[in-house]
PDB file of C-alpha atoms in Angstrom:
ATOM      1  CA  GLY X   1       0.464  12.166  17.033  1.00 55.00           C
ATOM      2  CA  ALA X   2      -2.430  11.888  14.636  1.00 80.00           C
ATOM      3  CA  GLY X   3      -2.229   9.458  11.762  1.00 92.00           C
ATOM      4  CA  VAL X   4      -3.438   9.823   8.213  1.00 95.00           C
ATOM      5  CA  SER X   5      -7.124  10.687   8.075  1.00 95.00           C
ATOM      6  CA  GLN X   6      -9.512  10.306   5.178  1.00 96.00           C
ATOM      7  CA  SER X   7     -13.046  11.440   4.561  1.00 96.00           C
ATOM      8  CA  PRO X   8     -15.665  10.358   3.993  1.00 97.00           C
ATOM      9  CA  SER X   9     -15.225   6.830   5.291  1.00 95.00           C
ATOM     10  CA  ASN X  10     -18.006   5.606   3.009  1.00 97.00           C
ATOM     11  CA  LYS X  11     -19.486   7.131  -0.117  1.00 97.00           C
ATOM     12  CA  VAL X  12     -22.352   5.801  -2.188  1.00 98.00           C
ATOM     13  CA  THR X  13     -22.971   7.613  -5.435  1.00 98.00           C
ATOM     14  CA  GLU X  14     -24.935   7.148  -8.602  1.00 97.00           C
ATOM     15  CA  LYS X  15     -23.227   6.324 -11.842  1.00 97.00           C
ATOM     16  CA  GLY X  16     -22.291   9.489 -13.692  1.00 97.00           C
ATOM     17  CA  LYS X  17     -21.932  11.701 -10.623  1.00 98.00           C
ATOM     18  CA  ASP X  18     -18.664  13.301  -9.527  1.00 98.00           C
ATOM     19  CA  VAL X  19     -17.070  12.503  -6.161  1.00 98.00           C
ATOM     20  CA  GLU X  20     -14.317  14.077  -4.075  1.00 98.00           C
ATOM     21  CA  LEU X  21     -12.259  12.110  -1.585  1.00 98.00           C
ATOM     22  CA  ARG X  22     -10.109  13.866   0.979  1.00 97.00           C
ATOM     23  CA  CYS X  23      -6.820  12.913   2.602  1.00 97.00           C
ATOM     24  CA  ASP X  24      -5.124  14.638   5.516  1.00 96.00           C
ATOM     25  CA  PRO X  25      -1.543  13.310   5.835  1.00 95.00           C
ATOM     26  CA  ILE X  26       0.614  13.068   8.918  1.00 94.00           C
ATOM     27  CA  SER X  27       1.998  16.479   9.799  1.00 91.00           C
ATOM     28  CA  GLY X  28       5.480  16.933   8.354  1.00 89.00           C
ATOM     29  CA  HIS X  29       5.146  14.201   5.757  1.00 91.00           C
ATOM     30  CA  THR X  30       5.985  15.773   2.422  1.00 89.00           C
ATOM     31  CA  ALA X  31       5.173  12.737   0.287  1.00 91.00           C
ATOM     32  CA  LEU X  32       1.575  11.665  -0.305  1.00 94.00           C
ATOM     33  CA  TYR X  33       0.254   8.688  -2.251  1.00 94.00           C
ATOM     34  CA  TRP X  34      -3.130   7.523  -3.448  1.00 96.00           C
ATOM     35  CA  TYR X  35      -3.854   3.833  -4.001  1.00 95.00           C
ATOM     36  CA  ARG X  36      -6.977   1.913  -4.908  1.00 96.00           C
ATOM     37  CA  GLN X  37      -7.941  -1.508  -3.597  1.00 93.00           C
ATOM     38  CA  SER X  38     -10.715  -3.463  -5.237  1.00 90.00           C
ATOM     39  CA  LEU X  39     -12.497  -6.180  -3.280  1.00 82.00           C
ATOM     40  CA  GLY X  40     -10.069  -8.974  -2.380  1.00 76.00           C
ATOM     41  CA  GLN X  41      -7.305  -7.464  -4.482  1.00 80.00           C
ATOM     42  CA  GLY X  42      -3.955  -5.839  -3.888  1.00 83.00           C
ATOM     43  CA  LEU X  43      -3.260  -2.142  -3.888  1.00 91.00           C
ATOM     44  CA  GLU X  44      -3.056  -0.263  -7.168  1.00 93.00           C
ATOM     45  CA  PHE X  45      -0.983   2.927  -7.321  1.00 93.00           C
ATOM     46  CA  LEU X  46      -2.810   6.002  -8.593  1.00 96.00           C
ATOM     47  CA  ILE X  47      -0.804   9.186  -7.975  1.00 95.00           C
ATOM     48  CA  TYR X  48       2.159  10.432  -5.941  1.00 91.00           C
ATOM     49  CA  PHE X  49       2.947  13.924  -4.658  1.00 92.00           C
ATOM     50  CA  GLN X  50       6.403  14.857  -3.372  1.00 89.00           C
ATOM     51  CA  GLY X  51       6.915  18.316  -1.964  1.00 84.00           C
ATOM     52  CA  ASN X  52       6.522  21.008  -4.614  1.00 83.00           C
ATOM     53  CA  SER X  53       7.469  18.728  -7.501  1.00 86.00           C
ATOM     54  CA  ALA X  54       5.025  17.897 -10.259  1.00 88.00           C
ATOM     55  CA  PRO X  55       2.967  14.871  -9.205  1.00 91.00           C
ATOM     56  CA  ASP X  56       3.492  11.466 -10.747  1.00 90.00           C
ATOM     57  CA  LYS X  57       0.127  10.694 -12.326  1.00 92.00           C
ATOM     58  CA  SER X  58       1.247   7.568 -14.114  1.00 90.00           C
ATOM     59  CA  GLY X  59      -1.172   5.320 -12.228  1.00 92.00           C
ATOM     60  CA  LEU X  60      -4.388   7.215 -12.912  1.00 95.00           C
ATOM     61  CA  PRO X  61      -6.641   4.830 -14.886  1.00 94.00           C
ATOM     62  CA  SER X  62      -8.378   7.477 -16.980  1.00 95.00           C
ATOM     63  CA  ASP X  63      -8.743  11.228 -17.438  1.00 96.00           C
ATOM     64  CA  ARG X  64     -11.833  11.071 -15.224  1.00 98.00           C
ATOM     65  CA  PHE X  65      -9.456  10.835 -12.283  1.00 97.00           C
ATOM     66  CA  SER X  66      -7.540  13.844 -10.982  1.00 97.00           C
ATOM     67  CA  ALA X  67      -5.936  14.885  -7.724  1.00 96.00           C
ATOM     68  CA  GLU X  68      -4.502  17.971  -6.178  1.00 95.00           C
ATOM     69  CA  ARG X  69      -2.598  18.785  -3.073  1.00 94.00           C
ATOM     70  CA  THR X  70      -3.007  22.203  -1.550  1.00 86.00           C
ATOM     71  CA  GLY X  71      -0.333  23.879   0.540  1.00 81.00           C
ATOM     72  CA  GLY X  72       1.714  20.727   0.604  1.00 77.00           C
ATOM     73  CA  SER X  73      -0.738  19.107   2.985  1.00 90.00           C
ATOM     74  CA  VAL X  74      -4.340  18.073   2.311  1.00 95.00           C
ATOM     75  CA  SER X  75      -5.060  16.222  -0.913  1.00 97.00           C
ATOM     76  CA  THR X  76      -8.288  15.706  -2.807  1.00 97.00           C
ATOM     77  CA  LEU X  77      -8.889  12.901  -5.306  1.00 98.00           C
ATOM     78  CA  THR X  78     -11.689  13.697  -7.727  1.00 98.00           C
ATOM     79  CA  ILE X  79     -13.469  11.147  -9.885  1.00 98.00           C
ATOM     80  CA  GLN X  80     -15.702  12.599 -12.557  1.00 98.00           C
ATOM     81  CA  ARG X  81     -18.625  10.798 -14.178  1.00 98.00           C
ATOM     82  CA  THR X  82     -18.210   7.786 -11.901  1.00 98.00           C
ATOM     83  CA  GLN X  83     -18.589   4.293 -13.318  1.00 97.00           C
ATOM     84  CA  GLN X  84     -19.424   1.049 -11.520  1.00 96.00           C
ATOM     85  CA  GLU X  85     -15.873  -0.191 -12.035  1.00 95.00           C
ATOM     86  CA  ASP X  86     -14.673   2.733  -9.900  1.00 96.00           C
ATOM     87  CA  SER X  87     -16.149   1.019  -6.840  1.00 97.00           C
ATOM     88  CA  ALA X  88     -13.251   0.246  -4.505  1.00 96.00           C
ATOM     89  CA  VAL X  89     -11.540   1.357  -1.329  1.00 95.00           C
ATOM     90  CA  TYR X  90      -9.373   4.402  -1.973  1.00 97.00           C
ATOM     91  CA  LEU X  91      -6.385   4.545   0.353  1.00 96.00           C
ATOM     92  CA  CYS X  92      -4.139   7.486   1.011  1.00 96.00           C
ATOM     93  CA  ALA X  93      -0.665   7.177   2.498  1.00 94.00           C
ATOM     94  CA  SER X  94       2.026   9.626   3.500  1.00 93.00           C
ATOM     95  CA  SER X  95       5.714   9.394   4.231  1.00 90.00           C
ATOM     96  CA  LEU X  96       8.796  11.386   4.996  1.00 87.00           C
ATOM     97  CA  ILE X  97      11.341  11.847   2.257  1.00 81.00           C
ATOM     98  CA  GLY X  98      14.523  10.167   3.301  1.00 73.00           C
ATOM     99  CA  GLN X  99      16.372   6.928   3.098  1.00 65.00           C
ATOM    100  CA  TYR X 100      13.581   5.095   4.854  1.00 69.00           C
ATOM    101  CA  TYR X 101      10.228   6.180   3.590  1.00 78.00           C
ATOM    102  CA  GLU X 102       7.771   3.816   5.128  1.00 84.00           C
ATOM    103  CA  GLN X 103       4.298   4.753   4.079  1.00 89.00           C
ATOM    104  CA  TYR X 104       1.576   5.191   6.654  1.00 92.00           C
ATOM    105  CA  PHE X 105      -1.892   4.488   5.385  1.00 94.00           C
ATOM    106  CA  GLY X 106      -5.177   6.094   6.263  1.00 95.00           C
ATOM    107  CA  PRO X 107      -8.334   4.071   6.934  1.00 93.00           C
ATOM    108  CA  GLY X 108      -9.565   4.533   3.376  1.00 95.00           C
ATOM    109  CA  THR X 109     -12.760   5.661   1.702  1.00 97.00           C
ATOM    110  CA  ARG X 110     -15.072   2.915   0.511  1.00 96.00           C
ATOM    111  CA  LEU X 111     -16.668   4.128  -2.722  1.00 97.00           C
ATOM    112  CA  THR X 112     -19.724   2.367  -4.084  1.00 97.00           C
ATOM    113  CA  VAL X 113     -21.093   3.413  -7.454  1.00 97.00           C
ATOM    114  CA  THR X 114     -24.653   2.231  -8.050  1.00 96.00           C
TER     115      THR X 114
ATOM    116  CA  GLN Q   1       4.524  -5.293 -13.598  1.00 80.00           C
ATOM    117  CA  GLN Q   2       3.519  -6.367 -10.126  1.00 89.00           C
ATOM    118  CA  PRO Q   3       5.705  -8.594  -7.954  1.00 94.00           C
ATOM    119  CA  VAL Q   4       4.665 -12.199  -7.469  1.00 96.00           C
ATOM    120  CA  GLN Q   5       3.935 -13.393  -3.957  1.00 96.00           C
ATOM    121  CA  SER Q   6       3.909 -16.954  -2.746  1.00 96.00           C
ATOM    122  CA  PRO Q   7       2.181 -18.770  -1.273  1.00 97.00           C
ATOM    123  CA  GLN Q   8      -1.239 -17.244  -1.915  1.00 95.00           C
ATOM    124  CA  ALA Q   9      -2.500 -18.537   1.399  1.00 97.00           C
ATOM    125  CA  VAL Q  10      -1.151 -20.367   4.423  1.00 97.00           C
ATOM    126  CA  ILE Q  11      -2.732 -21.770   7.561  1.00 97.00           C
ATOM    127  CA  LEU Q  12      -0.672 -22.229  10.703  1.00 95.00           C
ATOM    128  CA  ARG Q  13      -1.089 -23.290  14.287  1.00 96.00           C
ATOM    129  CA  GLU Q  14       0.020 -20.884  16.977  1.00 96.00           C
ATOM    130  CA  GLY Q  15       3.760 -21.185  17.504  1.00 95.00           C
ATOM    131  CA  GLU Q  16       4.549 -22.425  14.002  1.00 95.00           C
ATOM    132  CA  ASP Q  17       6.762 -20.593  11.532  1.00 95.00           C
ATOM    133  CA  ALA Q  18       6.012 -19.300   8.050  1.00 95.00           C
ATOM    134  CA  VAL Q  19       7.897 -17.752   5.147  1.00 97.00           C
ATOM    135  CA  ILE Q  20       6.289 -15.472   2.584  1.00 97.00           C
ATOM    136  CA  ASN Q  21       8.119 -14.743  -0.644  1.00 97.00           C
ATOM    137  CA  CYS Q  22       8.043 -11.825  -3.056  1.00 97.00           C
ATOM    138  CA  SER Q  23       9.690 -11.932  -6.451  1.00 96.00           C
ATOM    139  CA  SER Q  24      10.142  -9.227  -9.069  1.00 95.00           C
ATOM    140  CA  SER Q  25      11.245  -9.275 -12.696  1.00 93.00           C
ATOM    141  CA  LYS Q  26      12.616  -5.741 -12.335  1.00 90.00           C
ATOM    142  CA  ALA Q  27      15.721  -4.446 -10.595  1.00 91.00           C
ATOM    143  CA  LEU Q  28      14.522  -3.088  -7.293  1.00 91.00           C
ATOM    144  CA  TYR Q  29      15.540  -0.187  -5.097  1.00 90.00           C
ATOM    145  CA  SER Q  30      13.486  -1.306  -2.121  1.00 91.00           C
ATOM    146  CA  VAL Q  31      10.976  -3.837  -0.881  1.00 94.00           C
ATOM    147  CA  HIS Q  32       8.282  -2.959   1.657  1.00 94.00           C
ATOM    148  CA  TRP Q  33       6.163  -5.370   3.663  1.00 95.00           C
ATOM    149  CA  TYR Q  34       2.705  -4.575   5.027  1.00 95.00           C
ATOM    150  CA  ARG Q  35       0.053  -6.503   6.905  1.00 95.00           C
ATOM    151  CA  GLN Q  36      -3.625  -5.768   6.426  1.00 93.00           C
ATOM    152  CA  LYS Q  37      -6.389  -7.095   8.618  1.00 93.00           C
ATOM    153  CA  HIS Q  38      -9.888  -7.346   7.244  1.00 88.00           C
ATOM    154  CA  GLY Q  39     -11.500  -3.940   6.917  1.00 85.00           C
ATOM    155  CA  GLU Q  40      -8.416  -2.108   8.136  1.00 89.00           C
ATOM    156  CA  ALA Q  41      -5.600  -0.097   6.547  1.00 89.00           C
ATOM    157  CA  PRO Q  42      -2.299  -1.772   5.710  1.00 91.00           C
ATOM    158  CA  VAL Q  43       0.250  -1.485   8.499  1.00 92.00           C
ATOM    159  CA  PHE Q  44       3.957  -1.078   7.816  1.00 91.00           C
ATOM    160  CA  LEU Q  45       6.170  -3.995   8.872  1.00 93.00           C
ATOM    161  CA  MET Q  46       9.524  -3.707   7.161  1.00 92.00           C
ATOM    162  CA  ILE Q  47      11.488  -1.891   4.476  1.00 92.00           C
ATOM    163  CA  LEU Q  48      14.566  -3.399   2.857  1.00 92.00           C
ATOM    164  CA  LEU Q  49      16.827  -1.301   0.695  1.00 89.00           C
ATOM    165  CA  LYS Q  50      19.201  -2.193  -2.078  1.00 86.00           C
ATOM    166  CA  GLY Q  51      22.593  -2.407  -0.430  1.00 84.00           C
ATOM    167  CA  GLY Q  52      21.441  -4.276   2.631  1.00 82.00           C
ATOM    168  CA  GLU Q  53      19.953  -1.728   4.961  1.00 81.00           C
ATOM    169  CA  GLN Q  54      16.600  -2.353   6.516  1.00 81.00           C
ATOM    170  CA  LYS Q  55      14.206  -0.959   9.042  1.00 82.00           C
ATOM    171  CA  GLY Q  56      11.226  -2.493  10.678  1.00 84.00           C
ATOM    172  CA  HIS Q  57       9.545  -3.934  13.716  1.00 78.00           C
ATOM    173  CA  GLU Q  58      11.720  -5.857  16.123  1.00 72.00           C
ATOM    174  CA  LYS Q  59       9.752  -9.067  15.953  1.00 77.00           C
ATOM    175  CA  ILE Q  60       9.726  -9.165  12.168  1.00 84.00           C
ATOM    176  CA  SER Q  61      12.612 -10.368  10.053  1.00 92.00           C
ATOM    177  CA  ALA Q  62      13.078 -10.324   6.320  1.00 94.00           C
ATOM    178  CA  SER Q  63      15.706 -10.692   3.656  1.00 94.00           C
ATOM    179  CA  PHE Q  64      16.324  -9.168   0.239  1.00 94.00           C
ATOM    180  CA  ASN Q  65      18.347 -11.046  -2.368  1.00 93.00           C
ATOM    181  CA  GLU Q  66      19.414  -8.357  -4.837  1.00 91.00           C
ATOM    182  CA  LYS Q  67      20.796 -10.824  -7.355  1.00 91.00           C
ATOM    183  CA  LYS Q  68      17.478 -12.628  -7.619  1.00 92.00           C
ATOM    184  CA  GLN Q  69      15.251  -9.579  -6.865  1.00 94.00           C
ATOM    185  CA  GLN Q  70      13.522 -11.643  -4.242  1.00 95.00           C
ATOM    186  CA  SER Q  71      12.492 -10.872  -0.699  1.00 96.00           C
ATOM    187  CA  SER Q  72      11.261 -13.167   2.028  1.00 96.00           C
ATOM    188  CA  LEU Q  73       9.368 -12.338   5.200  1.00 96.00           C
ATOM    189  CA  TYR Q  74       9.949 -14.663   8.141  1.00 95.00           C
ATOM    190  CA  LEU Q  75       7.251 -15.107  10.742  1.00 93.00           C
ATOM    191  CA  THR Q  76       8.493 -17.172  13.657  1.00 92.00           C
ATOM    192  CA  ALA Q  77       6.554 -18.526  16.615  1.00 92.00           C
ATOM    193  CA  SER Q  78       3.376 -17.166  15.080  1.00 93.00           C
ATOM    194  CA  GLN Q  79       0.674 -15.641  17.234  1.00 93.00           C
ATOM    195  CA  LEU Q  80      -3.044 -15.293  16.601  1.00 95.00           C
ATOM    196  CA  SER Q  81      -2.486 -11.580  15.978  1.00 94.00           C
ATOM    197  CA  TYR Q  82      -0.313 -12.399  12.953  1.00 95.00           C
ATOM    198  CA  SER Q  83      -3.388 -13.358  10.967  1.00 96.00           C
ATOM    199  CA  GLY Q  84      -4.087 -11.100   8.018  1.00 96.00           C
ATOM    200  CA  THR Q  85      -3.053 -10.494   4.448  1.00 95.00           C
ATOM    201  CA  TYR Q  86       0.589  -9.720   3.825  1.00 96.00           C
ATOM    202  CA  PHE Q  87       1.550  -7.540   0.901  1.00 95.00           C
ATOM    203  CA  CYS Q  88       4.944  -6.786  -0.502  1.00 95.00           C
ATOM    204  CA  GLY Q  89       5.403  -3.500  -2.309  1.00 94.00           C
ATOM    205  CA  THR Q  90       8.354  -2.743  -4.538  1.00 93.00           C
ATOM    206  CA  ALA Q  91      10.008   0.465  -5.737  1.00 89.00           C
ATOM    207  CA  VAL Q  92      12.394   0.555  -8.674  1.00 87.00           C
ATOM    208  CA  SER Q  93      14.176   3.763  -7.770  1.00 79.00           C
ATOM    209  CA  GLY Q  94      14.897   5.992  -4.819  1.00 72.00           C
ATOM    210  CA  SER Q  95      13.240   8.990  -6.458  1.00 69.00           C
ATOM    211  CA  ALA Q  96      10.051   7.312  -7.658  1.00 65.00           C
ATOM    212  CA  ARG Q  97       8.729   6.048  -4.364  1.00 73.00           C
ATOM    213  CA  GLN Q  98       5.290   4.833  -5.290  1.00 79.00           C
ATOM    214  CA  LEU Q  99       4.967   1.128  -4.638  1.00 86.00           C
ATOM    215  CA  THR Q 100       3.823  -1.664  -6.880  1.00 91.00           C
ATOM    216  CA  PHE Q 101       2.110  -4.228  -4.697  1.00 93.00           C
ATOM    217  CA  GLY Q 102       1.805  -7.960  -5.015  1.00 93.00           C
ATOM    218  CA  SER Q 103      -1.574  -9.646  -4.796  1.00 92.00           C
ATOM    219  CA  GLY Q 104      -1.053 -10.629  -1.175  1.00 94.00           C
ATOM    220  CA  THR Q 105      -0.620 -13.724   0.972  1.00 96.00           C
ATOM    221  CA  GLN Q 106      -3.461 -14.589   3.313  1.00 96.00           C
ATOM    222  CA  LEU Q 107      -2.132 -15.911   6.612  1.00 97.00           C
ATOM    223  CA  THR Q 108      -4.413 -17.585   9.120  1.00 97.00           C
ATOM    224  CA  VAL Q 109      -3.116 -18.576  12.546  1.00 96.00           C
ATOM    225  CA  LEU Q 110      -5.278 -21.042  14.432  1.00 96.00           C
ATOM    226  CA  PRO Q 111      -5.180 -21.687  18.192  1.00 94.00           C
TER     227      PRO Q 111
END
């Protein structure tokens, strides 16, 4: 079946503009995660959605970042008033909810803020 | 607080073995291992749960020492395709499943 998809694959934006990044999880996966990976670095947790529960936003770096998940499926990560330090690869992952909840990652969106 | 991985980098010849370690200062519920090739998404390798259960690829083996909050990934008879950056991700509870990742171990397998 299809894996996690993300769009766009690349986004170049000017400092101060807003951007929206989209994630389409694997069908049936009720958990969805957003991570950020800066050049040569590890993955940094941003936000986690599980079913209809309130999302865990504890990893969002500032109030310029927000995310929503509609209908328990597609998720959008929005960054307002982008800054150069927001430049990174934004990765989305999804998983089942069960004892084993291996996360399957999408290809990511490379965001460059100029 | 992110887990600490060691070594930071390792270079092997095809057929050699390697061990990658992941250590946490927190009590863990699970440890996850991923491999990421340059420009690609991380790929799941293994999950190890508190209590001893684990699930992963057949050719990958790993251990989780709950007393020390340490996990090790064992790569035996390495192949060229094993090259990449290995990340461990840790979760502190079964309900909060977001992972805290280590900074990665870069593995290079030479012919």
